[in-house]
Amino acid sequence: MKIVLFSCLLILIVTLTASVATEFNIASIGRLRFNGTDLSCTAFLVKSELLHPRDPRYWKDSDSFRNIFVSAGHCRREEMVFETNPKKIVVGAFTFWLPQLTYRAFPIAYSSLPLGYDILVGEFRSDWGYPVLPLAFGYIPEAGEKLRIVGYGGKVLQSYTAPFIGYENGMLAIGRVGQKGFSGSPVLNWEGKVVAIAVAMKVEISEPCRYFGECVRLPVYYAIPIDILKGVIQWR
């Protein structure tokens, strides 16, 4: 009994240590959906700026925030909505949870990389700010370094850890992770900072397949270094 309890305690300590090492706020990651379809991508927030503070003279007035997100370029559509994760709000001794919400989203910029390997920058407006993910500009992973991809596999936010293999055509090649819907996911280092944007999975088709799940997947996922963001929008 003591051995079992000690083992469980050790596993719990290791799990907590690992989670602290890659701590991030899930409210920084959302699901980019397209009106009229079941298709979706992952997107993550990099900026949340106050545009218009609330005027206390008008009870109906509210703050106005501009929220900037990043996703994969091939996820750009004319009609998009950004679906948030629940957000924790602490006011004094009270804690509230903001429910999952959807906002009309608009593209504001995208890279000129080849289709399927480009990135999208978009925005949505809200009455309150959202947490953002810290970015690791200039970060160069070492071979074998563990990286984490956090994205939507269907309607559920999932997290995979895999080793960095190397660079291919300027992109990060990462051990096989994720699935359909992971396009646009943030790739995090062990400090919880974004080092790249997941854009594509390498797929080898041995014979014609009717849908993605029938295709044979090779163990490589490609991601664009986060540094490309500086060339798409002005960063400060």
Short mmCIF file of N, CA and C in Angstrom, two decimals, residues 115-191:
data_model
loop_
_atom_site.label_atom_id
_atom_site.label_comp_id
_atom_site.label_asym_id
_atom_site.label_seq_id
_atom_site.Cartn_x
_atom_site.Cartn_y
_atom_site.Cartn_z
N LEU A 115 1.57 28.50 -51.06
CA LEU A 115 0.28 28.12 -50.51
C LEU A 115 0.41 26.80 -49.74
N GLY A 116 -0.12 26.80 -48.54
CA GLY A 116 -0.02 25.63 -47.67
C GLY A 116 1.09 25.76 -46.66
N TYR A 117 2.01 26.71 -46.89
CA TYR A 117 3.11 26.91 -45.96
C TYR A 117 3.23 28.38 -45.56
N ASP A 118 2.13 29.11 -45.71
CA ASP A 118 2.14 30.51 -45.34
C ASP A 118 1.40 30.70 -44.02
N ILE A 119 1.41 31.93 -43.47
CA ILE A 119 0.73 32.18 -42.21
C ILE A 119 -0.29 33.30 -42.38
N LEU A 120 -1.28 33.29 -41.51
CA LEU A 120 -2.35 34.27 -41.50
C LEU A 120 -2.29 35.07 -40.21
N VAL A 121 -2.48 36.38 -40.31
CA VAL A 121 -2.65 37.24 -39.14
C VAL A 121 -4.04 37.85 -39.23
N GLY A 122 -4.83 37.71 -38.18
CA GLY A 122 -6.19 38.22 -38.18
C GLY A 122 -6.53 38.92 -36.88
N GLU A 123 -7.75 39.43 -36.79
CA GLU A 123 -8.16 40.14 -35.59
C GLU A 123 -9.65 39.96 -35.32
N PHE A 124 -10.04 40.21 -34.06
CA PHE A 124 -11.44 40.32 -33.69
C PHE A 124 -11.53 41.32 -32.53
N ARG A 125 -12.68 41.94 -32.39
CA ARG A 125 -12.90 42.93 -31.33
C ARG A 125 -13.73 42.30 -30.21
N SER A 126 -13.46 42.72 -28.97
CA SER A 126 -14.20 42.19 -27.81
C SER A 126 -14.32 43.28 -26.75
N ASP A 127 -15.17 43.02 -25.77
CA ASP A 127 -15.38 43.98 -24.68
C ASP A 127 -14.38 43.81 -23.54
N TRP A 128 -13.53 42.83 -23.64
CA TRP A 128 -12.50 42.60 -22.63
C TRP A 128 -11.28 41.99 -23.31
N GLY A 129 -10.14 42.13 -22.63
CA GLY A 129 -8.91 41.60 -23.20
C GLY A 129 -8.73 40.12 -22.93
N TYR A 130 -7.88 39.50 -23.74
CA TYR A 130 -7.57 38.09 -23.58
C TYR A 130 -6.08 37.92 -23.35
N PRO A 131 -5.67 36.86 -22.63
CA PRO A 131 -4.23 36.60 -22.45
C PRO A 131 -3.59 36.22 -23.78
N VAL A 132 -2.31 36.50 -23.92
CA VAL A 132 -1.59 36.18 -25.16
C VAL A 132 -0.43 35.24 -24.85
N LEU A 133 0.03 34.55 -25.88
CA LEU A 133 1.18 33.66 -25.71
C LEU A 133 2.47 34.44 -25.93
N PRO A 134 3.49 34.25 -25.09
CA PRO A 134 4.78 34.90 -25.31
C PRO A 134 5.49 34.30 -26.51
N LEU A 135 6.18 35.14 -27.27
CA LEU A 135 6.84 34.70 -28.49
C LEU A 135 8.35 34.65 -28.29
N ALA A 136 8.98 33.61 -28.83
CA ALA A 136 10.43 33.43 -28.68
C ALA A 136 11.11 33.77 -30.00
N PHE A 137 11.19 35.07 -30.32
CA PHE A 137 11.87 35.50 -31.54
C PHE A 137 13.36 35.14 -31.45
N GLY A 138 13.91 34.65 -32.55
CA GLY A 138 15.33 34.32 -32.59
C GLY A 138 15.68 32.99 -31.94
N TYR A 139 14.71 32.24 -31.51
CA TYR A 139 14.97 30.97 -30.82
C TYR A 139 15.31 29.87 -31.83
N ILE A 140 16.39 29.15 -31.59
CA ILE A 140 16.80 28.05 -32.46
C ILE A 140 16.82 26.77 -31.65
N PRO A 141 15.88 25.86 -31.89
CA PRO A 141 15.85 24.60 -31.13
C PRO A 141 17.06 23.73 -31.45
N GLU A 142 17.43 22.92 -30.49
CA GLU A 142 18.51 21.96 -30.69
C GLU A 142 17.93 20.63 -31.15
N ALA A 143 18.72 19.88 -31.90
CA ALA A 143 18.26 18.58 -32.39
C ALA A 143 17.85 17.69 -31.23
N GLY A 144 16.67 17.11 -31.33
CA GLY A 144 16.18 16.24 -30.27
C GLY A 144 15.43 16.97 -29.17
N GLU A 145 15.44 18.29 -29.20
CA GLU A 145 14.75 19.06 -28.16
C GLU A 145 13.25 18.80 -28.21
N LYS A 146 12.65 18.63 -27.04
CA LYS A 146 11.22 18.37 -26.97
C LYS A 146 10.44 19.67 -27.19
N LEU A 147 9.51 19.62 -28.14
CA LEU A 147 8.63 20.75 -28.41
C LEU A 147 7.18 20.29 -28.22
N ARG A 148 6.31 21.24 -27.95
CA ARG A 148 4.91 20.90 -27.71
C ARG A 148 4.01 21.63 -28.70
N ILE A 149 3.12 20.89 -29.36
CA ILE A 149 2.11 21.47 -30.24
C ILE A 149 0.76 21.36 -29.55
N VAL A 150 0.06 22.50 -29.46
CA VAL A 150 -1.25 22.53 -28.81
C VAL A 150 -2.28 22.95 -29.85
N GLY A 151 -3.25 22.09 -30.15
CA GLY A 151 -4.22 22.42 -31.18
C GLY A 151 -5.50 21.64 -31.03
N TYR A 152 -6.41 21.90 -31.95
CA TYR A 152 -7.72 21.28 -31.92
C TYR A 152 -7.77 20.06 -32.82
N GLY A 153 -7.92 18.90 -32.21
CA GLY A 153 -8.20 17.68 -32.94
C GLY A 153 -9.70 17.50 -32.91
N GLY A 154 -10.40 18.00 -33.90
CA GLY A 154 -11.85 18.05 -33.84
C GLY A 154 -12.29 19.22 -32.97
N LYS A 155 -13.12 18.95 -31.97
CA LYS A 155 -13.61 20.02 -31.11
C LYS A 155 -12.88 20.09 -29.78
N VAL A 156 -11.87 19.25 -29.60
CA VAL A 156 -11.18 19.16 -28.32
C VAL A 156 -9.76 19.70 -28.44
N LEU A 157 -9.36 20.55 -27.48
CA LEU A 157 -7.99 21.07 -27.45
C LEU A 157 -7.06 19.98 -26.96
N GLN A 158 -6.04 19.67 -27.77
CA GLN A 158 -5.13 18.58 -27.44
C GLN A 158 -3.69 19.08 -27.44
N SER A 159 -2.83 18.33 -26.76
CA SER A 159 -1.42 18.70 -26.66
C SER A 159 -0.55 17.48 -26.93
N TYR A 160 0.45 17.66 -27.80
CA TYR A 160 1.39 16.58 -28.13
C TYR A 160 2.82 17.08 -27.93
N THR A 161 3.66 16.21 -27.41
CA THR A 161 5.08 16.54 -27.27
C THR A 161 5.88 15.63 -28.20
N ALA A 162 6.80 16.23 -28.95
CA ALA A 162 7.60 15.47 -29.92
C ALA A 162 8.96 16.14 -30.10
N PRO A 163 9.96 15.38 -30.56
CA PRO A 163 11.30 15.95 -30.73
C PRO A 163 11.45 16.78 -32.00
N PHE A 164 12.28 17.79 -31.91
CA PHE A 164 12.66 18.57 -33.08
C PHE A 164 13.67 17.77 -33.88
N ILE A 165 13.36 17.55 -35.17
CA ILE A 165 14.23 16.73 -36.02
C ILE A 165 15.30 17.56 -36.70
N GLY A 166 14.90 18.70 -37.25
CA GLY A 166 15.83 19.56 -37.97
C GLY A 166 15.07 20.52 -38.86
N TYR A 167 15.79 21.19 -39.77
CA TYR A 167 15.18 22.15 -40.68
C TYR A 167 15.08 21.56 -42.08
N GLU A 168 13.94 21.83 -42.73
CA GLU A 168 13.75 21.46 -44.14
C GLU A 168 13.18 22.67 -44.87
N ASN A 169 13.96 23.20 -45.79
CA ASN A 169 13.53 24.37 -46.57
C ASN A 169 13.12 25.54 -45.67
N GLY A 170 13.87 25.73 -44.60
CA GLY A 170 13.61 26.84 -43.70
C GLY A 170 12.52 26.59 -42.67
N MET A 171 11.89 25.42 -42.72
CA MET A 171 10.83 25.09 -41.77
C MET A 171 11.33 24.09 -40.72
N LEU A 172 10.69 24.11 -39.56
CA LEU A 172 11.01 23.15 -38.52
C LEU A 172 10.32 21.83 -38.83
N ALA A 173 11.07 20.75 -38.80
CA ALA A 173 10.51 19.40 -38.95
C ALA A 173 10.43 18.79 -37.56
N ILE A 174 9.22 18.37 -37.19
CA ILE A 174 8.97 17.87 -35.84
C ILE A 174 8.43 16.46 -35.94
N GLY A 175 8.77 15.62 -34.97
CA GLY A 175 8.27 14.25 -34.96
C GLY A 175 6.77 14.20 -35.06
N ARG A 176 6.22 13.14 -35.61
CA ARG A 176 4.81 13.04 -35.97
C ARG A 176 3.88 13.34 -34.78
N VAL A 177 3.09 14.37 -34.91
CA VAL A 177 2.12 14.74 -33.88
C VAL A 177 0.87 15.28 -34.55
N GLY A 178 -0.18 15.43 -33.76
CA GLY A 178 -1.36 16.16 -34.21
C GLY A 178 -2.19 15.41 -35.23
N GLN A 179 -3.14 16.13 -35.77
CA GLN A 179 -4.07 15.58 -36.73
C GLN A 179 -4.77 16.71 -37.45
N LYS A 180 -5.77 16.37 -38.24
CA LYS A 180 -6.51 17.38 -38.97
C LYS A 180 -7.11 18.39 -38.00
N GLY A 181 -6.95 19.68 -38.30
CA GLY A 181 -7.41 20.74 -37.40
C GLY A 181 -6.27 21.39 -36.64
N PHE A 182 -5.05 20.78 -36.73
CA PHE A 182 -3.89 21.33 -36.02
C PHE A 182 -3.20 22.44 -36.81
N SER A 183 -3.62 22.69 -38.03
CA SER A 183 -3.03 23.79 -38.80
C SER A 183 -3.22 25.10 -38.04
N GLY A 184 -2.13 25.86 -37.88
CA GLY A 184 -2.19 27.12 -37.14
C GLY A 184 -1.86 26.99 -35.67
N SER A 185 -1.59 25.77 -35.21
CA SER A 185 -1.30 25.56 -33.78
C SER A 185 0.04 26.18 -33.38
N PRO A 186 0.15 26.69 -32.16
CA PRO A 186 1.45 27.17 -31.68
C PRO A 186 2.36 26.01 -31.32
N VAL A 187 3.63 26.14 -31.67
CA VAL A 187 4.64 25.17 -31.26
C VAL A 187 5.43 25.82 -30.13
N LEU A 188 5.39 25.22 -28.94
CA LEU A 188 5.98 25.81 -27.74
C LEU A 188 7.27 25.11 -27.35
N ASN A 189 8.21 25.89 -26.81
CA ASN A 189 9.38 25.28 -26.20
C ASN A 189 9.05 24.94 -24.74
N TRP A 190 10.03 24.45 -24.02
CA TRP A 190 9.76 23.99 -22.65
C TRP A 190 9.51 25.14 -21.69
N GLU A 191 9.70 26.39 -22.13
CA GLU A 191 9.39 27.55 -21.30
C GLU A 191 7.98 28.07 -21.58
#
